mmCIF file with all atom_site columns, C-alpha atoms in Angstrom:
data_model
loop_
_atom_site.group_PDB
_atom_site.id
_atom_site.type_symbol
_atom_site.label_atom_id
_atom_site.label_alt_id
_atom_site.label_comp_id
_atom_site.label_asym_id
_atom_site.label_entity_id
_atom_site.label_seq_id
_atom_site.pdbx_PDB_ins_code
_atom_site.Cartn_x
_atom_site.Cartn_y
_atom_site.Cartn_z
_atom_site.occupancy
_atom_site.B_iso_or_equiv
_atom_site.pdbx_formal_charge
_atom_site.auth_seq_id
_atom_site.auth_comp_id
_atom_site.auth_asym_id
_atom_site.auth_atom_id
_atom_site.pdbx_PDB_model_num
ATOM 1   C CA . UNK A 1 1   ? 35.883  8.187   59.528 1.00 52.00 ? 1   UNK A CA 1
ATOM 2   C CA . UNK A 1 2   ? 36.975  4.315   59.954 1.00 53.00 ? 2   UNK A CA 1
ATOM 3   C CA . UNK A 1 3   ? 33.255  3.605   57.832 1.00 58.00 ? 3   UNK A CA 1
ATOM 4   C CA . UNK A 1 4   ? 34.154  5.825   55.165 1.00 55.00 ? 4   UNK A CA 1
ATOM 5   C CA . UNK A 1 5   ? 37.262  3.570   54.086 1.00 63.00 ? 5   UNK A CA 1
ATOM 6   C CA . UNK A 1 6   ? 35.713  0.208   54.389 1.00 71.00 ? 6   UNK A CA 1
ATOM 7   C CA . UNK A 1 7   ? 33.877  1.053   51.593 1.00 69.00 ? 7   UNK A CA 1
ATOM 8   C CA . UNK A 1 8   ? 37.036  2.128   49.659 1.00 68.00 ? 8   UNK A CA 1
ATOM 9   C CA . UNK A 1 9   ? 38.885  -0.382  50.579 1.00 69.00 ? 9   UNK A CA 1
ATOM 10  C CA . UNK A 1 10  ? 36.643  -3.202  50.007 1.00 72.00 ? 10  UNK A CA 1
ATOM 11  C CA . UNK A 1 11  ? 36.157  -1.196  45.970 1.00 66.00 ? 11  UNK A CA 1
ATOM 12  C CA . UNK A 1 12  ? 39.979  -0.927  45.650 1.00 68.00 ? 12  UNK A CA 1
ATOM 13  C CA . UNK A 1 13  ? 40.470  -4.948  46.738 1.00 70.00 ? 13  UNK A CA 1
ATOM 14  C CA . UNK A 1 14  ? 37.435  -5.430  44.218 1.00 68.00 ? 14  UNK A CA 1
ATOM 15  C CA . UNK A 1 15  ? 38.618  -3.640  41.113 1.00 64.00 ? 15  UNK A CA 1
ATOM 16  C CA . UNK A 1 16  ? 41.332  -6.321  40.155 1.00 63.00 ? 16  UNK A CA 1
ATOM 17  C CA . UNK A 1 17  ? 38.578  -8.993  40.156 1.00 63.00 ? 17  UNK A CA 1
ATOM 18  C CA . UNK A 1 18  ? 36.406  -6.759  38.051 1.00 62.00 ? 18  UNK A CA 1
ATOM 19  C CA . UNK A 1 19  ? 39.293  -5.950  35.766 1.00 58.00 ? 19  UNK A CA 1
ATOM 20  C CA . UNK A 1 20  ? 40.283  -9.428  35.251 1.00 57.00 ? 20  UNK A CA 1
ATOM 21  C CA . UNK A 1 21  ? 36.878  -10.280 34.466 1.00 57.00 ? 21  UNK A CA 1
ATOM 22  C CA . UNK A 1 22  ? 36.582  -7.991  31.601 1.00 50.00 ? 22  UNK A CA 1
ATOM 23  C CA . UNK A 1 23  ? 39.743  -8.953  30.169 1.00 55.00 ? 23  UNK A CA 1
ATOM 24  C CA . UNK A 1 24  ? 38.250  -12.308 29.708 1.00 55.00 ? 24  UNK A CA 1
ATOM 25  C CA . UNK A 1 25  ? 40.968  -13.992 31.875 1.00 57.00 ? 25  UNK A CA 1
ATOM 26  C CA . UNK A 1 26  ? 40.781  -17.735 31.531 1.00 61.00 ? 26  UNK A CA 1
ATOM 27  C CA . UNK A 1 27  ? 39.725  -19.601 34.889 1.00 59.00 ? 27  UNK A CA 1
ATOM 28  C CA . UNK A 1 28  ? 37.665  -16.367 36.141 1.00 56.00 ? 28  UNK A CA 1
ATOM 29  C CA . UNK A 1 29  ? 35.096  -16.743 33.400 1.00 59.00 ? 29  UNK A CA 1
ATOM 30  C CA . UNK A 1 30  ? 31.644  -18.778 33.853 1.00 60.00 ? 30  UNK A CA 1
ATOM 31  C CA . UNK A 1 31  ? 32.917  -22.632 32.591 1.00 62.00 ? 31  UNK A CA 1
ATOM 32  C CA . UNK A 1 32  ? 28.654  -22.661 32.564 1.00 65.00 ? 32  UNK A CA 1
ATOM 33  C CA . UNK A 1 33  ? 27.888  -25.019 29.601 1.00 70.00 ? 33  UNK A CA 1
ATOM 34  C CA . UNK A 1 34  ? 25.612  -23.280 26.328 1.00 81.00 ? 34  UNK A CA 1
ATOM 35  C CA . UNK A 1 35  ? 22.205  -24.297 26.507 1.00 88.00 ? 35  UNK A CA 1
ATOM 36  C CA . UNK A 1 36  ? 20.816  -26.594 24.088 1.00 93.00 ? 36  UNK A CA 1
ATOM 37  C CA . UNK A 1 37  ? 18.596  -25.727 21.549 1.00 95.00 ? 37  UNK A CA 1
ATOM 38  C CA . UNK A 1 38  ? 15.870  -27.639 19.652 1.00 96.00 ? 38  UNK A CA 1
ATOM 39  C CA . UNK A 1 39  ? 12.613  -26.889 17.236 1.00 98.00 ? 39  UNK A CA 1
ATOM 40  C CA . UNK A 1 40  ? 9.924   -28.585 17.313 1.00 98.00 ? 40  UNK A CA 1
ATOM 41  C CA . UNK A 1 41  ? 6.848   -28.803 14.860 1.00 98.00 ? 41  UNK A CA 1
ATOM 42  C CA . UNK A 1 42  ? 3.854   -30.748 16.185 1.00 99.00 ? 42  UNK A CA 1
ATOM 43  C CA . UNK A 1 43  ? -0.309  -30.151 15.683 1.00 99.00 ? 43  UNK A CA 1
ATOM 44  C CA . UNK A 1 44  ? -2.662  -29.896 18.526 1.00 98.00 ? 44  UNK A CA 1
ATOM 45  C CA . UNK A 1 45  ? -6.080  -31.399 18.307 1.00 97.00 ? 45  UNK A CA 1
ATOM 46  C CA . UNK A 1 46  ? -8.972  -29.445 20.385 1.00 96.00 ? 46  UNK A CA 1
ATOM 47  C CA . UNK A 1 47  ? -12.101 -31.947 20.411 1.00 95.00 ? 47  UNK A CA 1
ATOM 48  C CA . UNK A 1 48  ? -14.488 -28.913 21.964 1.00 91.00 ? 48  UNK A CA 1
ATOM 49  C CA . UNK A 1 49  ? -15.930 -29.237 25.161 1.00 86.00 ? 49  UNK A CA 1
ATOM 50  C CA . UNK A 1 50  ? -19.994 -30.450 24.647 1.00 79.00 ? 50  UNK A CA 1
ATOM 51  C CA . UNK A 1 51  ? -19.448 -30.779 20.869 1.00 76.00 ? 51  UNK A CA 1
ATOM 52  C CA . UNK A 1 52  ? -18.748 -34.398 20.315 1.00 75.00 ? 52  UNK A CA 1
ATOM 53  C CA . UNK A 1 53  ? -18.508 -37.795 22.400 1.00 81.00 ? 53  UNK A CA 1
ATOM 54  C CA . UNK A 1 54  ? -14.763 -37.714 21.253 1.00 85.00 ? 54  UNK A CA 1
ATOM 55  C CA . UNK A 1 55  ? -14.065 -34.149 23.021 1.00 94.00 ? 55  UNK A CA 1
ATOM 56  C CA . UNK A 1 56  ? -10.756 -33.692 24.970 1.00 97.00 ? 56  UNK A CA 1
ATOM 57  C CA . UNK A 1 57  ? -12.137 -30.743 27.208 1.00 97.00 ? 57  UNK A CA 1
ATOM 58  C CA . UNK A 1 58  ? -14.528 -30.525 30.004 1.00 95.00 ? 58  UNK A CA 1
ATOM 59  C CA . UNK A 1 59  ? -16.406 -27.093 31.544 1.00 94.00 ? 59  UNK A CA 1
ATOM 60  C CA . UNK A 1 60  ? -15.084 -26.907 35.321 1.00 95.00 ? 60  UNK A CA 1
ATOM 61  C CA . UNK A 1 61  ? -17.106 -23.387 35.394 1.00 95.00 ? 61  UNK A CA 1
ATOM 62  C CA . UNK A 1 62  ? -19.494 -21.408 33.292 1.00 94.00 ? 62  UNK A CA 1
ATOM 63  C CA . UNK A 1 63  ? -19.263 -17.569 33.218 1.00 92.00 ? 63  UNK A CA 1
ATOM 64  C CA . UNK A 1 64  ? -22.674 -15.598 33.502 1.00 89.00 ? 64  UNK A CA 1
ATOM 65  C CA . UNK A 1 65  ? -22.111 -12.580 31.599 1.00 89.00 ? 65  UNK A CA 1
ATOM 66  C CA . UNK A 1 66  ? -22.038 -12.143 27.948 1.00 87.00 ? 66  UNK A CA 1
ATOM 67  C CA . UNK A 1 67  ? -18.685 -12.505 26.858 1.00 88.00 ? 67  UNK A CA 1
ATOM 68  C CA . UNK A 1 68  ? -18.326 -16.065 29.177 1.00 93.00 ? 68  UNK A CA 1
ATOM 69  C CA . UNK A 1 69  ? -16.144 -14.008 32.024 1.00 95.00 ? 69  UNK A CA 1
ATOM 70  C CA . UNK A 1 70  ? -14.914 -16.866 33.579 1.00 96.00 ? 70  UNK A CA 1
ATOM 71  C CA . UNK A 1 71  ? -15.489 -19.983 31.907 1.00 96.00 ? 71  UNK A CA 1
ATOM 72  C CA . UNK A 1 72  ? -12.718 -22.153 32.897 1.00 97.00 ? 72  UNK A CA 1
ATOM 73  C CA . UNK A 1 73  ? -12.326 -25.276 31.058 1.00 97.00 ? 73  UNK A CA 1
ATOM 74  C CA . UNK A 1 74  ? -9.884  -28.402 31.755 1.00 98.00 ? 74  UNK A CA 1
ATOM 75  C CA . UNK A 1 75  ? -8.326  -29.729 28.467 1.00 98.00 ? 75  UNK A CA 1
ATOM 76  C CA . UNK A 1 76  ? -6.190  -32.678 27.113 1.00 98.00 ? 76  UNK A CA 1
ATOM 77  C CA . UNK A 1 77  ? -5.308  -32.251 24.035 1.00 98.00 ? 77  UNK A CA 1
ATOM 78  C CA . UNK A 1 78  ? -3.787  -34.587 21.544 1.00 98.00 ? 78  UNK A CA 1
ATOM 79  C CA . UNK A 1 79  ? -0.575  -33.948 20.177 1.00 98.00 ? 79  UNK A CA 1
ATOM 80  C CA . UNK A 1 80  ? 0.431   -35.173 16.752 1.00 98.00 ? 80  UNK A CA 1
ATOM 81  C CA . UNK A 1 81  ? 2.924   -35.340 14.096 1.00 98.00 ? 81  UNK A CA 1
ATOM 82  C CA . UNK A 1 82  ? 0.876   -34.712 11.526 1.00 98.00 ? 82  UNK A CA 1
ATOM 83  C CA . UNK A 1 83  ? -2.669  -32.159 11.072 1.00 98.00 ? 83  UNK A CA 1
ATOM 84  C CA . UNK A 1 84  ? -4.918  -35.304 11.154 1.00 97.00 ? 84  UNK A CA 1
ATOM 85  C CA . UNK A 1 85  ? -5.967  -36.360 14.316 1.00 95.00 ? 85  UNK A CA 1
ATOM 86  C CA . UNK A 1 86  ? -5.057  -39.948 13.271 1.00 96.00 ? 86  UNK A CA 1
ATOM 87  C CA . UNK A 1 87  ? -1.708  -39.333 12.799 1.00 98.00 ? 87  UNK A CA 1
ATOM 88  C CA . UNK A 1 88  ? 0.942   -40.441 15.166 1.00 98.00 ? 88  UNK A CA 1
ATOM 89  C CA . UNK A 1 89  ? 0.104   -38.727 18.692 1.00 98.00 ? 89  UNK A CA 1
ATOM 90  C CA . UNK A 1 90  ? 3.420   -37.493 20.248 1.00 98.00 ? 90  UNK A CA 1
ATOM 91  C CA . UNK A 1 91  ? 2.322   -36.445 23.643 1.00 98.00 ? 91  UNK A CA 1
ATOM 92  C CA . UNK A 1 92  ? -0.537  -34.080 25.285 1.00 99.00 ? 92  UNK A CA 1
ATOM 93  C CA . UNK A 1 93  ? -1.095  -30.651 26.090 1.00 99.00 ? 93  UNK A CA 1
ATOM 94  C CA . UNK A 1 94  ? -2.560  -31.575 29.704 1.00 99.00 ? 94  UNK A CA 1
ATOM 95  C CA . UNK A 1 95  ? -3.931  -27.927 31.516 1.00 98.00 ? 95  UNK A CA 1
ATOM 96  C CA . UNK A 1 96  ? -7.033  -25.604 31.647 1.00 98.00 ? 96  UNK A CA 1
ATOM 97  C CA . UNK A 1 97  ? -8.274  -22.640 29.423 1.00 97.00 ? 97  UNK A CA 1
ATOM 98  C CA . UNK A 1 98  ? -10.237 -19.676 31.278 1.00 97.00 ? 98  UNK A CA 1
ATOM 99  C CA . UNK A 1 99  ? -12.137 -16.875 29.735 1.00 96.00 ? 99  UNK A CA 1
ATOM 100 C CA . UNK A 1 100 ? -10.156 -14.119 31.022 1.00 95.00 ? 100 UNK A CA 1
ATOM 101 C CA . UNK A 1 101 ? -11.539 -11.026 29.727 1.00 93.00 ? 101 UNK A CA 1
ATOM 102 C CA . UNK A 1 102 ? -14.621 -9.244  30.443 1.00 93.00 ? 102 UNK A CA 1
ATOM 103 C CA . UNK A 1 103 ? -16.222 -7.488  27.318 1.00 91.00 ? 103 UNK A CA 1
ATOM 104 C CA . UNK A 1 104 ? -14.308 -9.871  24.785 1.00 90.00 ? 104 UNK A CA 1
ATOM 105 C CA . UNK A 1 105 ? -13.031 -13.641 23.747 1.00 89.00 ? 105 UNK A CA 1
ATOM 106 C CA . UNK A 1 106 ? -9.394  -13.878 25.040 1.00 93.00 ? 106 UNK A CA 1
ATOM 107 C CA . UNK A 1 107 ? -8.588  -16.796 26.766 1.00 95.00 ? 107 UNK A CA 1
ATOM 108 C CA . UNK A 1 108 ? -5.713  -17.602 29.152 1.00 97.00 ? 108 UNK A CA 1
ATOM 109 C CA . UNK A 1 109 ? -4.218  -20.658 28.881 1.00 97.00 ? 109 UNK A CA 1
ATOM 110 C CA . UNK A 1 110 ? -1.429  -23.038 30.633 1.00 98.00 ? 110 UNK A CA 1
ATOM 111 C CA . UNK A 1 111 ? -0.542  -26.640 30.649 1.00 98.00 ? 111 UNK A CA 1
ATOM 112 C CA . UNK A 1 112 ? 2.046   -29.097 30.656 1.00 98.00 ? 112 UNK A CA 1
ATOM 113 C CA . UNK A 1 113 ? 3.439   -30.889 27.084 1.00 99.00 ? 113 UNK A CA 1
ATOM 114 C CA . UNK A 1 114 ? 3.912   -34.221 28.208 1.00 98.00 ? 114 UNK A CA 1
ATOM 115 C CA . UNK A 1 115 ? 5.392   -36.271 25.391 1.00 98.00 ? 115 UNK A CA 1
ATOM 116 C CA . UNK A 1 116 ? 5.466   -40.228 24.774 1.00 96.00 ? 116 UNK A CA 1
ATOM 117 C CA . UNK A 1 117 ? 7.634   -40.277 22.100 1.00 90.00 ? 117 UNK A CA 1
ATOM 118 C CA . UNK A 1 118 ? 11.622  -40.003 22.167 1.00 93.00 ? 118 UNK A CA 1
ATOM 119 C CA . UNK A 1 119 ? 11.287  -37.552 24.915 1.00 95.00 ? 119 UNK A CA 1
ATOM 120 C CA . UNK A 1 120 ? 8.933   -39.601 26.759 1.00 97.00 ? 120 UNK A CA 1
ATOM 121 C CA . UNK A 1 121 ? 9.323   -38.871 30.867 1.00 95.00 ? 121 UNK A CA 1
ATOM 122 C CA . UNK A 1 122 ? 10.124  -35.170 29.640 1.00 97.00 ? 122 UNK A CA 1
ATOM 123 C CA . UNK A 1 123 ? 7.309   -32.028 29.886 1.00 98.00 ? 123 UNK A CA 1
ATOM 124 C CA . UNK A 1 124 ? 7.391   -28.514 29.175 1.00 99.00 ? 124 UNK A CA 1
ATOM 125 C CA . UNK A 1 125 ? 4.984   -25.904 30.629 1.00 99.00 ? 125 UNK A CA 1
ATOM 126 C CA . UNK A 1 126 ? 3.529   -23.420 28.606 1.00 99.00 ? 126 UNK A CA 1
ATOM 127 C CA . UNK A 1 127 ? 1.470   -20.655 28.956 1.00 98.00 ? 127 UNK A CA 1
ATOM 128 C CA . UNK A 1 128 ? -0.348  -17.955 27.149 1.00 97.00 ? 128 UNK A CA 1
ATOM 129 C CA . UNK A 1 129 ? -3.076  -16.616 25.558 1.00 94.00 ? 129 UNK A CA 1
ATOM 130 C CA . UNK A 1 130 ? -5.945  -17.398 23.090 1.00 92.00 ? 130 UNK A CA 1
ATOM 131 C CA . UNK A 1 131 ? -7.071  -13.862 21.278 1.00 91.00 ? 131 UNK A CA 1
ATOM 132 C CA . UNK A 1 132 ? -7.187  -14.661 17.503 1.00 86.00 ? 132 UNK A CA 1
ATOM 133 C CA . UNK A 1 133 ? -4.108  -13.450 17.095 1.00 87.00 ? 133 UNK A CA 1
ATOM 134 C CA . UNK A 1 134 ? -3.420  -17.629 15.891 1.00 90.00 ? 134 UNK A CA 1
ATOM 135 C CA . UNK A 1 135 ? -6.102  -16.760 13.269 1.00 89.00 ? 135 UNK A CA 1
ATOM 136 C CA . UNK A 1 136 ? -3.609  -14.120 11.486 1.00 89.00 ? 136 UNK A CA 1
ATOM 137 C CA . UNK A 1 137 ? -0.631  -15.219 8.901  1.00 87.00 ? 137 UNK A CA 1
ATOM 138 C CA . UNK A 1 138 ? 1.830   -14.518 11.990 1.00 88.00 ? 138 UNK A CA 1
ATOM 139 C CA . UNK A 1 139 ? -0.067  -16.398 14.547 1.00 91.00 ? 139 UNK A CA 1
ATOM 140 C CA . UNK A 1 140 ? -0.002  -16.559 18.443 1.00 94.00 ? 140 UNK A CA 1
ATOM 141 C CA . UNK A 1 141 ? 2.759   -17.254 20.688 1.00 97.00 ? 141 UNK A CA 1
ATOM 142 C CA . UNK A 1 142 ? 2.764   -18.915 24.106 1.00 98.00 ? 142 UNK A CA 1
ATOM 143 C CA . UNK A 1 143 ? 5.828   -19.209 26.876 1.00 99.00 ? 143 UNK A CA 1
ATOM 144 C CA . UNK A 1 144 ? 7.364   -22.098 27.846 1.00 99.00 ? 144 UNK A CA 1
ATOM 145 C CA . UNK A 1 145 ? 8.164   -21.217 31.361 1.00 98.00 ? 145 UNK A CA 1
ATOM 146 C CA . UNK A 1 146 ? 9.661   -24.749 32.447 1.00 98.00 ? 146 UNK A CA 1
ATOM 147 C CA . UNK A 1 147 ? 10.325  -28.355 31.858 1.00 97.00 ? 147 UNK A CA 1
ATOM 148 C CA . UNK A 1 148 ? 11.474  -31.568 33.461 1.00 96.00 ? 148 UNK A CA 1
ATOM 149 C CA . UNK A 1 149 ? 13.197  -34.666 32.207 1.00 94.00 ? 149 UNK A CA 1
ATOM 150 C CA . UNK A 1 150 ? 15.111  -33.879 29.112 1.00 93.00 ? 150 UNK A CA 1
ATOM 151 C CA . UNK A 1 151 ? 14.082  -30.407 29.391 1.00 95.00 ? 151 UNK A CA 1
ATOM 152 C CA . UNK A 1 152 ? 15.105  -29.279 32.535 1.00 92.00 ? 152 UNK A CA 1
ATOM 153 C CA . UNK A 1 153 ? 15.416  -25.845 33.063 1.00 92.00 ? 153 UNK A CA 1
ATOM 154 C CA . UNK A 1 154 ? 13.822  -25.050 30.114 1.00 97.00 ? 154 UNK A CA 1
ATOM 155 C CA . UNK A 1 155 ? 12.715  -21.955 28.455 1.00 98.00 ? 155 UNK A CA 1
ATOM 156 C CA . UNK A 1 156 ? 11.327  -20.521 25.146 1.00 98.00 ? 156 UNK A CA 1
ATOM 157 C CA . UNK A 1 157 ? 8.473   -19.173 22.659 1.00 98.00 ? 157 UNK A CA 1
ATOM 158 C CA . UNK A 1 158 ? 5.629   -21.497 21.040 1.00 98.00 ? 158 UNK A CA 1
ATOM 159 C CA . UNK A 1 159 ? 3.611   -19.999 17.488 1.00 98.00 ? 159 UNK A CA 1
ATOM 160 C CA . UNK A 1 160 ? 0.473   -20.849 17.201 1.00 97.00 ? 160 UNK A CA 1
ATOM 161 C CA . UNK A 1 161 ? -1.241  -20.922 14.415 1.00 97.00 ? 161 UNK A CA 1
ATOM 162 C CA . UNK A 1 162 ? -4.847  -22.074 14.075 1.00 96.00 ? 162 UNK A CA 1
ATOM 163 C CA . UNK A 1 163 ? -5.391  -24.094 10.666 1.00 96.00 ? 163 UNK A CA 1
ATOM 164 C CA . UNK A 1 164 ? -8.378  -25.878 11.297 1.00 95.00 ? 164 UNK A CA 1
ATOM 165 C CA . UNK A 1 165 ? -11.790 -24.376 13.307 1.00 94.00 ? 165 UNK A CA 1
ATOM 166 C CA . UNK A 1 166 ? -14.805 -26.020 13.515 1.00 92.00 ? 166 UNK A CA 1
ATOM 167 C CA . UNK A 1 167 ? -17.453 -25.889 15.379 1.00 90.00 ? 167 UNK A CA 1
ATOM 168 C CA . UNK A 1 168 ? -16.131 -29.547 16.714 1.00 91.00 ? 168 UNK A CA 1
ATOM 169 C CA . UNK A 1 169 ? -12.951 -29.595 16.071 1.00 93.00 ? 169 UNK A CA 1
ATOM 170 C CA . UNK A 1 170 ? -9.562  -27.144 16.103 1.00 95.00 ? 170 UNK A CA 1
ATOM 171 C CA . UNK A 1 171 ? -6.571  -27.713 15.128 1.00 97.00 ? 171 UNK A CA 1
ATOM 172 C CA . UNK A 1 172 ? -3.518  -25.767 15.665 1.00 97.00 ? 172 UNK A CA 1
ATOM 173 C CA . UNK A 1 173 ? 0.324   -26.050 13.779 1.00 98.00 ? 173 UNK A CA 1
ATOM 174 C CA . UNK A 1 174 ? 2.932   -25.643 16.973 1.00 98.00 ? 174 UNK A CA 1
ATOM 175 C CA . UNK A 1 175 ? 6.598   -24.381 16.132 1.00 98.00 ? 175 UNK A CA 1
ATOM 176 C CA . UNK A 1 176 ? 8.164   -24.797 19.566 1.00 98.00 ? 176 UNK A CA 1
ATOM 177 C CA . UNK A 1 177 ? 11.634  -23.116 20.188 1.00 98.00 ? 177 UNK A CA 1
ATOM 178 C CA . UNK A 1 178 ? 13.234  -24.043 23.452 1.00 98.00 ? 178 UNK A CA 1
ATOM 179 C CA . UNK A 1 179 ? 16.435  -24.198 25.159 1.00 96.00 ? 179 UNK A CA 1
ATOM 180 C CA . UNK A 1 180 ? 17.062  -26.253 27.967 1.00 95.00 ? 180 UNK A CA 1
ATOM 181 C CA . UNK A 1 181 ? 20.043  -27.083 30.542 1.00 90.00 ? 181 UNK A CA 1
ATOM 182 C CA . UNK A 1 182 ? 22.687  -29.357 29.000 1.00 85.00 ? 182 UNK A CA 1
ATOM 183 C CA . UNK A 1 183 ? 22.442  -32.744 30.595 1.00 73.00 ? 183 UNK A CA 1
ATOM 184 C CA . UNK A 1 184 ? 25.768  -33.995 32.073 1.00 61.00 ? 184 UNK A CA 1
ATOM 185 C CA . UNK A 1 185 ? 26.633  -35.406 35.348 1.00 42.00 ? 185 UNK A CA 1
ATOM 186 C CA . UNK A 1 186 ? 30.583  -34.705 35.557 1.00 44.00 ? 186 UNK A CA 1
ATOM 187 C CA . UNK A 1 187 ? 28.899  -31.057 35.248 1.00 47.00 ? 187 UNK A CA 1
ATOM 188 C CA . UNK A 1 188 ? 26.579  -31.256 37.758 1.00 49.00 ? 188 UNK A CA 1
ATOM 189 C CA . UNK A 1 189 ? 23.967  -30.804 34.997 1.00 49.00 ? 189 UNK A CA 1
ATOM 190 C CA . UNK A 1 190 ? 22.929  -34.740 35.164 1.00 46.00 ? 190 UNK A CA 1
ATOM 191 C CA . UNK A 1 191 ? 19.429  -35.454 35.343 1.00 47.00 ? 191 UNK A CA 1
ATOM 192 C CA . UNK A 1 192 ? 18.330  -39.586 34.634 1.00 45.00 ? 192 UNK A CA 1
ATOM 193 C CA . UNK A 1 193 ? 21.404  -40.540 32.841 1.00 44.00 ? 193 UNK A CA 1
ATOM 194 C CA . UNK A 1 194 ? 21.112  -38.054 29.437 1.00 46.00 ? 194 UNK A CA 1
ATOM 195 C CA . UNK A 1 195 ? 24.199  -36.515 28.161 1.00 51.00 ? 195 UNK A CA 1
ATOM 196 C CA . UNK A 1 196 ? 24.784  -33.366 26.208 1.00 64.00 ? 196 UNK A CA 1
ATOM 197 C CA . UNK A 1 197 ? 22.133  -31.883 24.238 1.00 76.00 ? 197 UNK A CA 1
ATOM 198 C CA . UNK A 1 198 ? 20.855  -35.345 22.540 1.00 61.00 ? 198 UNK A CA 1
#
């Protein structure tokens, strides 16, 4: 009988908590600070793999069946401001790309942004896949499943959109959305001196 009321009792001692809660009483809410938010628009260069003394990619392992099963590539591609590969480069999309299905092209894909511009020291990881879907008007989207530096804790959606394919080259427009963990020490949110959502 004594185990029946513990449960009880511990609900009843609960229920002002939950209550207050609710009610949106100041002091018992999460003081957690908003994330911050940014948008991004950059274009990423894809020198193909055996295409041209400039390429940016590398075969690690070639599939045997038809549709490539397997092919995993390693990649470092450019990252500009602008859709010419001459224009200011803004970091790298640093990873591998992997032919992940058996009876058609759809690749898997994950690396790390690493930028050299004014969030130099700061990366985002992304992942996702390549299926055409960044041939259509709507284009592709990829994760961002982490960062560092100014993006720590960082989350969000990249479109991809494919506006250039050769046979050497591709080029792709990024519109990266992410939200990251406000960067302030007196919050406990510090990370190498930032501050805020700058």
């Amino acid at each position: 009988m004594g185990s029946l009321f513990s449960p009880v009792l511990f609900l009843m001692a609960m229920f002002p908590a939950i209550l207050a809660i609710d009610i949106g009483i100041p002091g018992l809410q999460c003081q957690c600070p908003k994330p911050c938010e940014v948008d991004l628009h950059y274009y990423l260069h894809q020198f193909r793999a055996r295409t041209d003394p400039k390429s940016n990619e590398d075969f690690i392992v070639s599939g045997t069946n038809a549709a490539g099963f397997g092919t995993t590539i390693v990649h470092d591609w450019s990252l500009t401001t602008g859709p010419n590969a001459t224009d200011t480069i803004v970091g790298h999309a640093q990873g591998f790309h992997m032919q992940a299905a058996q009876t058609s092209t759809i690749w898997y894909t994950t690396h790390n942004i690493i930028f050299q511009d004014r969030f130099a020291g700061s990366t985002l990881q992304v992942m996702g896949i390549i299926d055409g879907a960044e041939l259509s008007a709507n284009g592709g989207e990829w994760s961002i499943i982490g960062g560092t530096g100014k993006f720590v804790k960082a989350s969000g959606i990249v479109t991809v959109k494919a506006i250039k394919t050769e046979i050497v080259e591709w080029v792709r427009e990024l519109n990266i959305k992410v939200s990251y963990a406000p960067e302030n020490s007196s919050s406990g949110y510090g990370y190498n001196g930032y501050d805020g959502c700058n």
